[in-house]
Amino acid sequence: MKSFVMLAALLASAFAQGINIGSPTEGSTISPGDLTVQINRPNFISQAEEVAVVIAISPCNGPDGACSDPINGLGWSVLYNGPYDPQYPANPRPQDQPQENFTVNIPDYLAGKSQLSVLHVSLIGLDNTPFLEVVNTTLNVQ
């Protein structure tokens, strides 16, 4: 029973370290060209060292327009690959969280339902435990 409780605590801790895509929001319609992607990192108690993010986009061309699982591949176009250093916005409100904006270029050849994915890598805790996650949002490119 102790093992189960410990595993549950570790999983809860890991999910608390996660990021989310603040913008664009799920179901947004975007156009080819420049797009600002906001990546938020909610506050958490543990020490964390951000390593990097990768932002990618891929058409949802599976059966019936299904998007592929990003854990199997991020997509056709890597839009950004580099450091992630979230900061509080200037004049933060109580509900604000650390975030970073990235301006990426949506390719001209992309149209229709697409999936924007963000791979996030960080080191957590005093022992620098590796943490890896992929989050995504579905968009319509017109």
mmCIF file of C-alpha atoms in Angstrom:
data_model
loop_
_atom_site.group_PDB
_atom_site.id
_atom_site.type_symbol
_atom_site.label_atom_id
_atom_site.label_comp_id
_atom_site.label_asym_id
_atom_site.label_seq_id
_atom_site.Cartn_x
_atom_site.Cartn_y
_atom_site.Cartn_z
ATOM 1 C CA MET A 1 0.000 0.000 0.000
ATOM 2 C CA LYS A 2 2.890 2.371 0.771
ATOM 3 C CA SER A 3 4.218 1.854 -2.765
ATOM 4 C CA PHE A 4 0.874 2.839 -4.268
ATOM 5 C CA VAL A 5 0.681 6.003 -2.150
ATOM 6 C CA MET A 6 4.253 6.939 -3.090
ATOM 7 C CA LEU A 7 3.576 6.348 -6.800
ATOM 8 C CA ALA A 8 0.405 8.455 -6.636
ATOM 9 C CA ALA A 9 2.305 11.277 -4.915
ATOM 10 C CA LEU A 10 5.070 11.190 -7.524
ATOM 11 C CA LEU A 11 2.588 11.248 -10.397
ATOM 12 C CA ALA A 12 0.656 14.134 -8.856
ATOM 13 C CA SER A 13 3.901 16.040 -8.373
ATOM 14 C CA ALA A 14 4.953 15.439 -11.970
ATOM 15 C CA PHE A 15 1.638 16.623 -13.423
ATOM 16 C CA ALA A 16 1.817 19.752 -11.273
ATOM 17 C CA GLN A 17 5.034 20.746 -13.073
ATOM 18 C CA GLY A 18 3.345 20.903 -16.480
ATOM 19 C CA ILE A 19 2.860 23.679 -18.982
ATOM 20 C CA ASN A 20 -0.162 24.747 -20.979
ATOM 21 C CA ILE A 21 -0.685 26.600 -24.239
ATOM 22 C CA GLY A 22 -2.218 29.967 -23.363
ATOM 23 C CA SER A 23 -2.533 31.113 -26.954
ATOM 24 C CA PRO A 24 -3.758 30.226 -29.486
ATOM 25 C CA THR A 25 -6.675 28.532 -27.758
ATOM 26 C CA GLU A 26 -8.259 25.230 -28.748
ATOM 27 C CA GLY A 27 -10.297 25.550 -31.959
ATOM 28 C CA SER A 28 -8.873 28.950 -32.966
ATOM 29 C CA THR A 29 -8.723 29.878 -36.642
ATOM 30 C CA ILE A 30 -5.274 31.097 -37.685
ATOM 31 C CA SER A 31 -3.622 32.119 -40.964
ATOM 32 C CA PRO A 32 -0.272 31.171 -42.494
ATOM 33 C CA GLY A 33 2.460 33.597 -41.476
ATOM 34 C CA ASP A 34 3.509 34.888 -38.074
ATOM 35 C CA LEU A 35 1.713 33.533 -35.005
ATOM 36 C CA THR A 36 2.378 34.220 -31.324
ATOM 37 C CA VAL A 37 2.358 31.086 -29.188
ATOM 38 C CA GLN A 38 2.105 31.719 -25.440
ATOM 39 C CA ILE A 39 3.346 28.922 -23.196
ATOM 40 C CA ASN A 40 2.363 29.169 -19.525
ATOM 41 C CA ARG A 41 4.002 27.371 -16.636
ATOM 42 C CA PRO A 42 1.788 27.367 -13.562
ATOM 43 C CA ASN A 43 3.457 27.946 -10.211
ATOM 44 C CA PHE A 44 4.532 24.929 -8.221
ATOM 45 C CA ILE A 45 6.429 24.305 -5.020
ATOM 46 C CA SER A 46 9.342 22.228 -6.339
ATOM 47 C CA GLN A 47 12.556 23.661 -7.665
ATOM 48 C CA ALA A 48 12.635 23.432 -11.467
ATOM 49 C CA GLU A 49 15.197 24.294 -14.099
ATOM 50 C CA GLU A 50 13.693 24.847 -17.518
ATOM 51 C CA VAL A 51 15.674 23.225 -20.324
ATOM 52 C CA ALA A 52 13.813 23.752 -23.599
ATOM 53 C CA VAL A 53 10.629 23.648 -25.620
ATOM 54 C CA VAL A 54 9.966 22.496 -29.170
ATOM 55 C CA ILE A 55 6.936 23.941 -30.971
ATOM 56 C CA ALA A 56 5.676 22.041 -34.024
ATOM 57 C CA ILE A 57 2.598 21.883 -36.233
ATOM 58 C CA SER A 58 1.121 19.095 -38.299
ATOM 59 C CA PRO A 59 -2.013 18.636 -40.410
ATOM 60 C CA CYS A 60 -4.717 16.378 -38.999
ATOM 61 C CA ASN A 61 -4.898 14.051 -41.974
ATOM 62 C CA GLY A 62 -5.710 10.775 -40.245
ATOM 63 C CA PRO A 63 -8.938 8.833 -40.742
ATOM 64 C CA ASP A 64 -11.906 11.217 -40.521
ATOM 65 C CA GLY A 65 -9.515 14.161 -39.980
ATOM 66 C CA ALA A 66 -8.043 12.734 -36.801
ATOM 67 C CA CYS A 67 -4.856 14.279 -35.440
ATOM 68 C CA SER A 68 -1.984 11.921 -34.702
ATOM 69 C CA ASP A 69 -0.756 11.390 -31.162
ATOM 70 C CA PRO A 70 2.113 13.907 -30.756
ATOM 71 C CA ILE A 71 4.071 11.452 -28.614
ATOM 72 C CA ASN A 72 4.597 9.449 -31.842
ATOM 73 C CA GLY A 73 6.039 12.465 -33.653
ATOM 74 C CA LEU A 74 5.640 16.210 -33.285
ATOM 75 C CA GLY A 75 4.717 16.929 -36.874
ATOM 76 C CA TRP A 76 5.863 18.045 -40.246
ATOM 77 C CA SER A 77 7.135 21.466 -39.287
ATOM 78 C CA VAL A 78 9.242 22.330 -36.257
ATOM 79 C CA LEU A 79 8.536 26.021 -35.721
ATOM 80 C CA TYR A 80 10.815 26.607 -32.702
ATOM 81 C CA ASN A 81 13.434 24.566 -30.872
ATOM 82 C CA GLY A 82 15.285 26.265 -28.060
ATOM 83 C CA PRO A 83 15.386 27.689 -24.551
ATOM 84 C CA TYR A 84 12.301 28.274 -22.426
ATOM 85 C CA ASP A 85 12.508 30.937 -19.710
ATOM 86 C CA PRO A 86 9.006 31.806 -18.481
ATOM 87 C CA GLN A 87 8.613 35.062 -16.560
ATOM 88 C CA TYR A 88 5.727 36.859 -14.912
ATOM 89 C CA PRO A 89 4.250 39.571 -17.154
ATOM 90 C CA ALA A 90 4.928 43.214 -16.313
ATOM 91 C CA ASN A 91 2.405 44.379 -13.698
ATOM 92 C CA PRO A 92 1.158 40.860 -12.926
ATOM 93 C CA ARG A 93 -2.345 40.204 -11.634
ATOM 94 C CA PRO A 94 -2.929 37.566 -8.922
ATOM 95 C CA GLN A 95 -4.125 35.010 -11.508
ATOM 96 C CA ASP A 96 -1.097 35.489 -13.800
ATOM 97 C CA GLN A 97 1.521 32.785 -14.088
ATOM 98 C CA PRO A 98 5.015 32.643 -15.569
ATOM 99 C CA GLN A 99 4.837 32.611 -19.360
ATOM 100 C CA GLU A 100 6.846 33.126 -22.509
ATOM 101 C CA ASN A 101 5.687 34.196 -25.961
ATOM 102 C CA PHE A 102 7.224 32.792 -29.139
ATOM 103 C CA THR A 103 6.627 34.228 -32.616
ATOM 104 C CA VAL A 104 6.611 31.361 -35.098
ATOM 105 C CA ASN A 105 5.884 31.156 -38.824
ATOM 106 C CA ILE A 106 2.983 28.953 -39.938
ATOM 107 C CA PRO A 107 3.874 27.483 -43.372
ATOM 108 C CA ASP A 108 1.855 28.575 -46.436
ATOM 109 C CA TYR A 109 1.214 24.975 -47.496
ATOM 110 C CA LEU A 110 -0.702 24.175 -44.301
ATOM 111 C CA ALA A 111 -4.507 24.410 -44.499
ATOM 112 C CA GLY A 112 -7.431 22.971 -42.581
ATOM 113 C CA LYS A 113 -7.506 21.211 -39.236
ATOM 114 C CA SER A 114 -4.007 21.114 -37.708
ATOM 115 C CA GLN A 115 -2.393 20.263 -34.407
ATOM 116 C CA LEU A 116 0.043 22.603 -32.652
ATOM 117 C CA SER A 117 2.250 20.618 -30.253
ATOM 118 C CA VAL A 118 4.715 21.751 -27.591
ATOM 119 C CA LEU A 119 7.365 19.418 -26.185
ATOM 120 C CA HIS A 120 8.612 20.652 -22.785
ATOM 121 C CA VAL A 121 11.771 19.492 -21.011
ATOM 122 C CA SER A 122 12.813 20.487 -17.488
ATOM 123 C CA LEU A 123 14.766 19.235 -14.482
ATOM 124 C CA ILE A 124 12.820 19.007 -11.228
ATOM 125 C CA GLY A 125 13.823 18.955 -7.584
ATOM 126 C CA LEU A 126 17.150 18.916 -5.820
ATOM 127 C CA ASP A 127 18.206 15.764 -7.657
ATOM 128 C CA ASN A 128 17.344 17.243 -11.118
ATOM 129 C CA THR A 129 14.864 14.550 -12.099
ATOM 130 C CA PRO A 130 14.208 14.766 -15.869
ATOM 131 C CA PHE A 131 10.650 15.765 -16.778
ATOM 132 C CA LEU A 132 9.251 15.527 -20.308
ATOM 133 C CA GLU A 133 5.746 16.269 -21.558
ATOM 134 C CA VAL A 134 3.889 17.048 -24.770
ATOM 135 C CA VAL A 135 0.811 19.273 -24.841
ATOM 136 C CA ASN A 136 -1.196 20.234 -27.895
ATOM 137 C CA THR A 137 -4.112 22.223 -29.241
ATOM 138 C CA THR A 138 -6.152 21.762 -32.399
ATOM 139 C CA LEU A 139 -6.397 24.742 -34.759
ATOM 140 C CA ASN A 140 -7.973 25.593 -38.096
ATOM 141 C CA VAL A 141 -5.533 27.094 -40.632
ATOM 142 C CA GLN A 142 -7.188 29.273 -43.316
#
